[in-house]
Coordinates of C-alpha atoms (C1' of nucleotides) in Angstrom, one line a residue:
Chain A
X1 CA -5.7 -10.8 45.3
X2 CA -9.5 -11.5 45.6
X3 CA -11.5 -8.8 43.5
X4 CA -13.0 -6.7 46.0
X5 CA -16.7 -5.1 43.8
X6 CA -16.5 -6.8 40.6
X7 CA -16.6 -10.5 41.2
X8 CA -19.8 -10.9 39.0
X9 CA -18.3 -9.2 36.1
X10 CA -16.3 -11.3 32.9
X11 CA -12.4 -11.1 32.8
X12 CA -10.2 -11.9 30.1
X13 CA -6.9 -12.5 29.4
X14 CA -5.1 -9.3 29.0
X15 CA -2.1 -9.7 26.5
X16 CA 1.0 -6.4 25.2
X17 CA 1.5 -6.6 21.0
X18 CA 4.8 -5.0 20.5
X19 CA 5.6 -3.3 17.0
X20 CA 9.6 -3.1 17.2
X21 CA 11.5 -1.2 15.1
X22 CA 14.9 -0.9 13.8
X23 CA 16.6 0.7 11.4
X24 CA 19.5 -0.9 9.2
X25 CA 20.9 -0.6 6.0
X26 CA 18.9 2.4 4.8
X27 CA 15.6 0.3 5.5
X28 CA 13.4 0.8 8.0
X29 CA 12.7 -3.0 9.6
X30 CA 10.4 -4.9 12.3
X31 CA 10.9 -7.4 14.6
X32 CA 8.8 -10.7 14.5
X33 CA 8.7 -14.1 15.9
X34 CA 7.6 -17.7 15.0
X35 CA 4.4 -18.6 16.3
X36 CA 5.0 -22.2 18.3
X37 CA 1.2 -23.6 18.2
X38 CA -1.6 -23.8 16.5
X39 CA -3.4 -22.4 14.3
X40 CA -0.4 -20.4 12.0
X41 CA 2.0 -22.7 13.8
X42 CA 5.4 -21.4 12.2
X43 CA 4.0 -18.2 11.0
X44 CA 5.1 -14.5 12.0
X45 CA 3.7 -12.8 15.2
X46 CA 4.8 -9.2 16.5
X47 CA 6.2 -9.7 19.9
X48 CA 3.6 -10.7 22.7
X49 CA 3.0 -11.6 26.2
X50 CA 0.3 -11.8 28.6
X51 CA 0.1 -8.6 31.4
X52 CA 0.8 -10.3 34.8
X53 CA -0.4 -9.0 38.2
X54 CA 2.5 -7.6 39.3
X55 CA 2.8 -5.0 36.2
X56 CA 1.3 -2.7 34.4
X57 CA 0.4 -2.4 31.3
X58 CA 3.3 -0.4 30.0
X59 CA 5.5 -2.2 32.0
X60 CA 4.6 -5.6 30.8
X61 CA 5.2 -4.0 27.3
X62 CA 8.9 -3.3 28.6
X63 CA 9.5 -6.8 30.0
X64 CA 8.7 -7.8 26.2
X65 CA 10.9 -5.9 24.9
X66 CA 13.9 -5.8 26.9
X67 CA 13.6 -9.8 27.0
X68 CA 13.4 -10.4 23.6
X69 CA 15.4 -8.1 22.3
X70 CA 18.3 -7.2 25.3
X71 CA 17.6 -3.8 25.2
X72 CA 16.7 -1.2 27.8
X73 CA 17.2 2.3 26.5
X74 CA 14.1 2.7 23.4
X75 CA 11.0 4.4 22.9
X76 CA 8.0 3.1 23.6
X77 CA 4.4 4.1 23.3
X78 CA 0.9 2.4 23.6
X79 CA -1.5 2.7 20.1
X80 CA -4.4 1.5 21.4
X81 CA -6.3 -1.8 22.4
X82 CA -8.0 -4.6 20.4
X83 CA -10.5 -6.3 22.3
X84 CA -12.8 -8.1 18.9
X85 CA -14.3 -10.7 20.5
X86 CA -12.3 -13.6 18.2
X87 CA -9.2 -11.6 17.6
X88 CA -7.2 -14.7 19.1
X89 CA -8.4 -18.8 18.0
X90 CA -6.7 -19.1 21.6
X91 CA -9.3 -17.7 23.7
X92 CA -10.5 -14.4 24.1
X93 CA -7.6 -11.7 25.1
X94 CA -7.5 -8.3 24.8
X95 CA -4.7 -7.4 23.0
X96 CA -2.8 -3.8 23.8
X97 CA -0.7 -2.6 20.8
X98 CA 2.6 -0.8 21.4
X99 CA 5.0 0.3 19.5
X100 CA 9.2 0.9 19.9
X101 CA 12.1 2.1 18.6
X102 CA 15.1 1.1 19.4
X103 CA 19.2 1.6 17.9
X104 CA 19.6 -2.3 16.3
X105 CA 23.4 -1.7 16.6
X106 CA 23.0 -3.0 20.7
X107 CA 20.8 -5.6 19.7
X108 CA 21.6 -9.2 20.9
X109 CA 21.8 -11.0 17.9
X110 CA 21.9 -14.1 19.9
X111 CA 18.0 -13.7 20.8
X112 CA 17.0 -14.1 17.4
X113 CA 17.7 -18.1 18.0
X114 CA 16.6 -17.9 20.9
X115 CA 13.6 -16.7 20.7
X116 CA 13.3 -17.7 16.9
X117 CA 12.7 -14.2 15.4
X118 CA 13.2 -12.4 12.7
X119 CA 13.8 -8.8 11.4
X120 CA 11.7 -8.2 8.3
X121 CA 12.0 -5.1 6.3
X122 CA 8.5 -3.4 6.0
X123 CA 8.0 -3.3 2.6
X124 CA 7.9 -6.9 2.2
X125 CA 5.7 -7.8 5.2
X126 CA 5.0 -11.3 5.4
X127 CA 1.1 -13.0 5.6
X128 CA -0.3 -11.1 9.4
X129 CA -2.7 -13.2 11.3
X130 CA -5.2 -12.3 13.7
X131 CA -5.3 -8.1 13.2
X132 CA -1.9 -8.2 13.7
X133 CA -2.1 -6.1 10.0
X134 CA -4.0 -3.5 11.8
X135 CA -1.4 -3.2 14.1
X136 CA 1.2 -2.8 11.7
X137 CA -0.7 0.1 9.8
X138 CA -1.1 2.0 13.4
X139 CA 2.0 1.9 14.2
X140 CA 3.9 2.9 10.8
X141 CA 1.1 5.5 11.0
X142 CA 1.8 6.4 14.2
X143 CA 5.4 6.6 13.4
X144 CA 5.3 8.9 10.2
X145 CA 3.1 11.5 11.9
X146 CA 5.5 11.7 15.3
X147 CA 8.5 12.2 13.4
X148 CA 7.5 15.3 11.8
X149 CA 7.5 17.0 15.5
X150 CA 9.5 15.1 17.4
X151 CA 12.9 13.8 17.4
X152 CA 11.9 10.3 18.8
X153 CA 13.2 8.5 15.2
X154 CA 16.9 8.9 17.0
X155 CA 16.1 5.9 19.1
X156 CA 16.7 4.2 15.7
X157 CA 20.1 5.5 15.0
X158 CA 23.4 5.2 16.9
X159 CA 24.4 7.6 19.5
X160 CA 26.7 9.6 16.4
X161 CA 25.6 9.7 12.8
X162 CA 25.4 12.2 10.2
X163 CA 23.2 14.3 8.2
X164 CA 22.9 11.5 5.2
X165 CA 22.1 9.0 8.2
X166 CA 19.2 11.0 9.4
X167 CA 17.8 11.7 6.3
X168 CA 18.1 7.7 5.2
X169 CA 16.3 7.3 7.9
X170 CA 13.5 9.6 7.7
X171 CA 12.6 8.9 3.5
X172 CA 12.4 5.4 5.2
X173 CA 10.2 5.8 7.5
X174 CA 8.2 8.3 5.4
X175 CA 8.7 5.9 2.5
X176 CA 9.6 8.8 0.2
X177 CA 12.4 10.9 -1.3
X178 CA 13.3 14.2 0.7
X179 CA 15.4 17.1 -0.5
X180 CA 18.7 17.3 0.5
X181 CA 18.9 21.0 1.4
X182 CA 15.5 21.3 2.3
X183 CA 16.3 18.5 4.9
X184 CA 19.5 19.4 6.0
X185 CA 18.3 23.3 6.9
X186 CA 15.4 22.1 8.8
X187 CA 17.7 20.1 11.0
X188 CA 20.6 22.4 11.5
X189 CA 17.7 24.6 12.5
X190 CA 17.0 22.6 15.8
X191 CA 20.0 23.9 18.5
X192 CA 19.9 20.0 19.9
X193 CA 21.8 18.5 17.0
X194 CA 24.8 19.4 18.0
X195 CA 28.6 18.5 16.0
X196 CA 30.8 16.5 17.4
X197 CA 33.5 17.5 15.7
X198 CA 34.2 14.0 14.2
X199 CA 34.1 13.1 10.4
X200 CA 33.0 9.6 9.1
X201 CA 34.9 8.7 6.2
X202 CA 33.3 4.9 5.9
X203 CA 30.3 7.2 3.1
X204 CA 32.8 8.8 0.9
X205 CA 36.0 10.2 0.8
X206 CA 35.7 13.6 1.7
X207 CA 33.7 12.5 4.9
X208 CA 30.7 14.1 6.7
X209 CA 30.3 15.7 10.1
X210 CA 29.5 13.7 12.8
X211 CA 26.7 15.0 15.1
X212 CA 24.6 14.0 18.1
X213 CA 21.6 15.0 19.6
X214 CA 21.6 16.3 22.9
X215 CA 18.4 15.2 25.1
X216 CA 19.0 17.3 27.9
X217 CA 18.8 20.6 25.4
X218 CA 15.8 18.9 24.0
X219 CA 14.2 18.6 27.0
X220 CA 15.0 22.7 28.1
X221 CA 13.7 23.7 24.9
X222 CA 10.5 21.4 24.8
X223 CA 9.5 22.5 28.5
X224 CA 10.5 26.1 28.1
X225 CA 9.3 26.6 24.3
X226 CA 7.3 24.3 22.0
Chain B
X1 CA -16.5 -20.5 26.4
X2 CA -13.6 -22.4 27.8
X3 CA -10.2 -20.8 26.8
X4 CA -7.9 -23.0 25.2
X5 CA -4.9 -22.5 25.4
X6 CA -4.2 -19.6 28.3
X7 CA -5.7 -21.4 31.2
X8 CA -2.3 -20.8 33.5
X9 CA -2.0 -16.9 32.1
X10 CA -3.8 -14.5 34.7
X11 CA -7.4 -12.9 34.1
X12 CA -9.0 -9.4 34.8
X13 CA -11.6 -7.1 34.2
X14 CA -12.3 -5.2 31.7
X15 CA -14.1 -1.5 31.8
X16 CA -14.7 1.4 29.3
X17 CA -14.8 4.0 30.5
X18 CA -16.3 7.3 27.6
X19 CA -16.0 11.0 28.3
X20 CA -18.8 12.1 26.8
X21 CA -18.6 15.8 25.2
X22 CA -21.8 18.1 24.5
X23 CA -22.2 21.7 23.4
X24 CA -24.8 23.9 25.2
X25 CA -24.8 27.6 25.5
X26 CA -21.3 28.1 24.2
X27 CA -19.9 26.0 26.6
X28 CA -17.9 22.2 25.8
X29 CA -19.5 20.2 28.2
X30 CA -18.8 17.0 29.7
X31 CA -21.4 14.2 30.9
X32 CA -20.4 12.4 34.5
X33 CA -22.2 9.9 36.9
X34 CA -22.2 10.1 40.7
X35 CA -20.4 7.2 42.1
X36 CA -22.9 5.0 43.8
X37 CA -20.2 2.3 46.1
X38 CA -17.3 3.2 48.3
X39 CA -14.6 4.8 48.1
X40 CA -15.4 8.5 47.0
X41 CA -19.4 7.2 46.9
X42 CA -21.5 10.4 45.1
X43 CA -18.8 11.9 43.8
X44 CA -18.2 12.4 39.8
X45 CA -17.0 9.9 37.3
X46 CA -17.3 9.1 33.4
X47 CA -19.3 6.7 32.4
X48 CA -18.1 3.7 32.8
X49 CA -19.1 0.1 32.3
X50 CA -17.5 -3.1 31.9
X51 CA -17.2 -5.3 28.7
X52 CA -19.2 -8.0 28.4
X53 CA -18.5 -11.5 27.0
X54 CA -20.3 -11.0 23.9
X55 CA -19.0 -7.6 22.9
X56 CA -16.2 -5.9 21.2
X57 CA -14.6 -3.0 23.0
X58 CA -16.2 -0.5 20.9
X59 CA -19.5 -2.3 21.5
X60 CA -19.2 -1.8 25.1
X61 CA -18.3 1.7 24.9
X62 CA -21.5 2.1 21.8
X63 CA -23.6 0.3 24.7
X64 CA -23.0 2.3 27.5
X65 CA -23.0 5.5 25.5
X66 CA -26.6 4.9 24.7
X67 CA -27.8 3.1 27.5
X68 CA -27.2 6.5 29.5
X69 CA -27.8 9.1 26.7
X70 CA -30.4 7.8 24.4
X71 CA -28.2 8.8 21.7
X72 CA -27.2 6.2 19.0
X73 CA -25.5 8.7 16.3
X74 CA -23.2 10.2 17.4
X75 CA -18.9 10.1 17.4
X76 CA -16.8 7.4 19.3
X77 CA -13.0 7.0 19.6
X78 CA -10.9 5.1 21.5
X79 CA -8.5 7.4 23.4
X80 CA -6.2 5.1 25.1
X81 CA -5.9 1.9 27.2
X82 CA -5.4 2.3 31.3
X83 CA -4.0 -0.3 33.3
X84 CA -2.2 1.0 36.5
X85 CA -2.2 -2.1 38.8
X86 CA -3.9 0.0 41.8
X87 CA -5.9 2.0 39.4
X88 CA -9.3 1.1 41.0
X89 CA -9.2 0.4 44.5
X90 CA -12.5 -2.2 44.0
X91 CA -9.7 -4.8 42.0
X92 CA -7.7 -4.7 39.0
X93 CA -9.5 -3.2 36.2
X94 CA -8.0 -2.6 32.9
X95 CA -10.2 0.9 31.4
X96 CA -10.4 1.4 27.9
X97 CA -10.8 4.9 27.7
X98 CA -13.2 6.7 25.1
X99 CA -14.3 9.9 24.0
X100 CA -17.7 10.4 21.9
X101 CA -19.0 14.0 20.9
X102 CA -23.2 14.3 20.9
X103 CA -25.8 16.4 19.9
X104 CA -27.3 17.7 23.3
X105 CA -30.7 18.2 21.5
X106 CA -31.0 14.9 21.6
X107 CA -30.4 14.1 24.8
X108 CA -32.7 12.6 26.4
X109 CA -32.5 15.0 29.9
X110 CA -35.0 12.2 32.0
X111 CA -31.9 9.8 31.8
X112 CA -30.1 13.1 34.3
X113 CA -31.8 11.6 37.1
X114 CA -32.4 7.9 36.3
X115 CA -28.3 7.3 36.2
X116 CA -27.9 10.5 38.3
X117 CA -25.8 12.2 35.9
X118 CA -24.8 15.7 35.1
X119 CA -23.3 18.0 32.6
X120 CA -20.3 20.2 33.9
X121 CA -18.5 22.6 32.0
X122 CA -15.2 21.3 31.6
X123 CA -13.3 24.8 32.4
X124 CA -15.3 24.5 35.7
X125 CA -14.5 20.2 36.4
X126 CA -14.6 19.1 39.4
X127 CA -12.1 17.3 41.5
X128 CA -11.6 13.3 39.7
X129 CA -10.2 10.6 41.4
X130 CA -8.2 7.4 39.9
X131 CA -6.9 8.0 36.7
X132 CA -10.0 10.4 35.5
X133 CA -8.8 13.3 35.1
X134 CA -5.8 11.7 32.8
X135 CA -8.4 10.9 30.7
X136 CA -10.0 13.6 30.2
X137 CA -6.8 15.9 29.8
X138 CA -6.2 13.0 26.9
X139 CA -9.6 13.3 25.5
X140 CA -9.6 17.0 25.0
X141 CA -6.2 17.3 23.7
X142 CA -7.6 14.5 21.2
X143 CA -10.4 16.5 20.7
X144 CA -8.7 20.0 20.0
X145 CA -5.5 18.1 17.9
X146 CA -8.8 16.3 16.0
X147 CA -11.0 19.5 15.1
X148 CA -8.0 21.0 13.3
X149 CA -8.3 18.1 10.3
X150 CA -11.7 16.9 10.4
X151 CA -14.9 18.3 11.0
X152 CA -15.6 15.9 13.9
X153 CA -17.3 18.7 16.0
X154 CA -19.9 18.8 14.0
X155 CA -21.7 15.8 15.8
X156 CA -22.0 18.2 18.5
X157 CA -24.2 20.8 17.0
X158 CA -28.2 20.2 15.6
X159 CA -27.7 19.2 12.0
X160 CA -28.7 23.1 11.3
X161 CA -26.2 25.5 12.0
X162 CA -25.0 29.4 11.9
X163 CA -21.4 30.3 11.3
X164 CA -21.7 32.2 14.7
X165 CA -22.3 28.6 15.9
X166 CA -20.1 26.9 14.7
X167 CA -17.2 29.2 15.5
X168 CA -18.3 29.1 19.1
X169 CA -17.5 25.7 19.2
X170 CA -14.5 25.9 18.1
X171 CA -13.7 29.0 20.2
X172 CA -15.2 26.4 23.6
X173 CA -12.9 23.5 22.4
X174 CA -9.7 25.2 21.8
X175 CA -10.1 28.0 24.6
X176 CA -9.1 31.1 22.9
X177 CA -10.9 33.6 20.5
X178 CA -10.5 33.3 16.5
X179 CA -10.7 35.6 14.2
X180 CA -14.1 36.3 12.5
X181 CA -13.0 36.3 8.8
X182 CA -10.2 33.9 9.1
X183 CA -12.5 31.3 10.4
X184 CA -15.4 32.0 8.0
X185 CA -13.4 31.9 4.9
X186 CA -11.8 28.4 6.2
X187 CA -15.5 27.2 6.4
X188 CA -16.6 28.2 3.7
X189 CA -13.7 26.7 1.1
X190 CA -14.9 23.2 2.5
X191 CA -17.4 22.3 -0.2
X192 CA -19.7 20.3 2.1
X193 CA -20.9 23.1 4.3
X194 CA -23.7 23.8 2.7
X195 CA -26.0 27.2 2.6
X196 CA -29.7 25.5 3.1
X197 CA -31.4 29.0 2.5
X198 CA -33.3 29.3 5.6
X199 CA -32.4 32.3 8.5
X200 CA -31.8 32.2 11.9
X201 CA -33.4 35.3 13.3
X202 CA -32.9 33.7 17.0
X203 CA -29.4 35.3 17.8
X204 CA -29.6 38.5 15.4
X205 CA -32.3 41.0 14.4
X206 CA -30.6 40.9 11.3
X207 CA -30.7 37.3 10.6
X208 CA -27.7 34.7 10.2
X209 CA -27.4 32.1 7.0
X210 CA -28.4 28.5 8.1
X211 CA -25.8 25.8 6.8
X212 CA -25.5 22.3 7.0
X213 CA -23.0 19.4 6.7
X214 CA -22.9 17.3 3.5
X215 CA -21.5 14.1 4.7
X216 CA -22.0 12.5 1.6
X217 CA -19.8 15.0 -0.2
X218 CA -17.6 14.9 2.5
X219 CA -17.1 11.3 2.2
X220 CA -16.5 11.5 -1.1
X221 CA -13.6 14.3 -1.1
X222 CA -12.2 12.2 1.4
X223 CA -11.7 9.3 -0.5
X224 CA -10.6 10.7 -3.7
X225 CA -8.7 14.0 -2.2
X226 CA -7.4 14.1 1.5
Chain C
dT1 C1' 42.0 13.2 -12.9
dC2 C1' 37.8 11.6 -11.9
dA3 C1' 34.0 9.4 -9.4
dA4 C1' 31.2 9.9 -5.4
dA5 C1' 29.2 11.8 -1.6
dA6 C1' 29.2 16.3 1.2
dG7 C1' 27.9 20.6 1.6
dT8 C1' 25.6 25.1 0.6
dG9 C1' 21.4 29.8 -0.8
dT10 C1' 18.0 31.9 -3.3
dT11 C1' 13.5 32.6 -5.3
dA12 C1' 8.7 31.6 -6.0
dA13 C1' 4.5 29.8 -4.3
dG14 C1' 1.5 29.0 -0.9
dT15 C1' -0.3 29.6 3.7
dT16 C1' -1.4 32.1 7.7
dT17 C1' -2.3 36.1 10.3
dA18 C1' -3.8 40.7 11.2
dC19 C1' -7.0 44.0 10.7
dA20 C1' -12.0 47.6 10.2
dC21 C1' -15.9 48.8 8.2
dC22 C1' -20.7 48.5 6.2
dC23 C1' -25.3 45.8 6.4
dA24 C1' -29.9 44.6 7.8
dT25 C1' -33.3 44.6 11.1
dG26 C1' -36.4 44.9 15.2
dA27 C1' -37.2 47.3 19.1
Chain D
dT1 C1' -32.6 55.9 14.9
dC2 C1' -29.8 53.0 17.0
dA3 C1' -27.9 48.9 19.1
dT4 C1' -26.8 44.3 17.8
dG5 C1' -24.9 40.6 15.6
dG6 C1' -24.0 39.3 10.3
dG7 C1' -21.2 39.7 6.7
dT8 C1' -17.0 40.8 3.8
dG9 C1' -11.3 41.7 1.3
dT10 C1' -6.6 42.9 1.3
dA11 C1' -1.8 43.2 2.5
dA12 C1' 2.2 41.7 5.2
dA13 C1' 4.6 38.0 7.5
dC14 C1' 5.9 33.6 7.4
dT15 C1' 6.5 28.9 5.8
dT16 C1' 7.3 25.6 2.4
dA17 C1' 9.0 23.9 -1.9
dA18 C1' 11.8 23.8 -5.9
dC19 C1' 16.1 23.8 -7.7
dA20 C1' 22.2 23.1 -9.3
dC21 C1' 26.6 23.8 -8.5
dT22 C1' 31.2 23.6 -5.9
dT23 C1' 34.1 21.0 -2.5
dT24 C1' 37.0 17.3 -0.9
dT25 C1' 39.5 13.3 -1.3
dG26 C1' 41.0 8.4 -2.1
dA27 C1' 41.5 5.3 -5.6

DNA sequence: TCAAAAGTGTTAAGTTTACACCCATGA
DNA sequence: TCATGGGTGTAAACTTAACACTTTTGA
């Protein structure tokens, strides 16, 4: 498609940064890849790709993701763009930064040979490269403010799970201790958890209730209320 | 500069584009261009420019900020990346979108005519074409999410300031009324509004305080505090 | 019977909101 | 002297934070 106005203007390469994260074993975790060239050959990238023609931006950011790690249902959301002018030894690209959530327990384990990654728990980030650390510290940013008014942390947990699951969840992404009650009251609080009726007895003996949250309520409430 | 290593990887352009806010009269104001080519030709636009070889993003955006306002101090964020494939009829253009806030008293109003621009009240905006309007519902919900935790709007007042000012500000950014004491009492527990002594007899027969920002103070707090 | 996680309420502290009158001055 | 905007405090409502014991059950 020949560019109509603008043919005397520079373009660049125009490249999606994709923070993934997933949350297992009471630790809140990202997904990386081995770099295969030069310079940092070996070392630990988030999950990239150049923005083709036939896409857009947050669409190229899907293809990413769903390639890499098999999965279509997650949140995603832009952070912003990273355009230094030597950000990449490869050439100049402008770099948009996305982050996503997604529920590890549909991940294809199989990808991570195949596409030689790696799922690092965020407090013991490895060496970042270019301003790949800036990345990083937008999106955990990004993440621990959006929690606190919206329910998107979810996408990191199965379909079911209970009250200790959620709260897990959140002191991880929050990277501090919560209080039980406290928690628990703030969440019963919201009429889109909702019981399932179930009790999982794999935590303890007595068992704990089993909830979900319902997306369609959510949605009600958010365009009717908040 | 020859890229290295993306040669097969498709190219585009690149654009900021900066919604530029001023105060004036106790109205938020916002600064637009007429368009000068095809499609919608005279009609209204942010500024908008593209990013040259030799330039970070937020160069480009610094650079076409004062290139049409003659205003180098002033506030700039990056809002958002834009990339919609059909976005800009003239070609693919990837926009990085901006917001900046600047002190209309030093505007320089000759550059109205020489880039054929014009202020417009932003409850009174007129009709905007692509993806304009998106970006400016994103920069003043930015803007009004912003003023709540820092005191960013400050850069759109004269360094020299009433309280009657700068609560109708706040009033013009967030659309709705505040209460007199409430807001005055916020102000005034931040220690780095400072009383300079002097009157303002313009608005009152009476006479209104004079304060100004302490940015140095407020740097300070910021790092050892907030 | 006991260890381990689940579950549950109340009080104090802090924050936010609502609200009305006197002051100083120039015209 | 009066019209105009400047300036000030308090109480009620609401929100957030702190805190400890009982329940259930499988091993």
């Amino acid at each position: 498609m020949a560019n109509k106005y603008y043919a005397d203007e520079p373009k660049y390469n125009v490249a999606v940064d994709c923070i993934i994260f997933g949350f297992e074993e009471g630790s809140l975790q990202v997904l990386f890849q081995h770099r295969t060239i030069e310079p940092f050959n070996g070392e630990l990238t988030p999950m990239g790709g150049f923005v083709q023609e036939n896409e857009t931006l947050d669409e190229a950011a899907y293809r990413v993701l769903t390639e890499r790690t098999g999965i279509k249902d997650l949140f995603l959301e832009q952070l912003e763009a990273f355009g230094d002018i030597n950000r990449d030894p490869g050439g100049r690209v402008i770099s948009i930064a996305y982050y996503a959530l997604l529920n590890k327990a549909h991940y294809d384990k199989s990808l991570l040979e195949k596409f030689n990654c790696k799922w690092v728990n965020v407090n013991s980030l490895p060496v970042l490269h270019f301003d790949h650390m800036k990345m990083m510290k937008k999106a955990i940013n990004r993440l621990q403010d959006k929690i606190s008014y919206t329910p998107i942390a979810l996408k990191l947990l199965p379909e079911e799970f209970t009250m200790t699951h959620i709260q897990k969840l959140y002191e991880a992404i929050l990277n501090e201790e919560l209080d039980k009650r406290n928690f628990r009251k703030r969440v019963s609080d919201m009429p889109y958890f909702v019981k399932t009726g179930k009790i999982d007895k794999s935590g303890s003996k007595r068992g704990a209730a089993i909830y979900s949250f319902d997306y369609t309520k959510y949605q009600e409430l958010k365009d009717y209320h908040l």
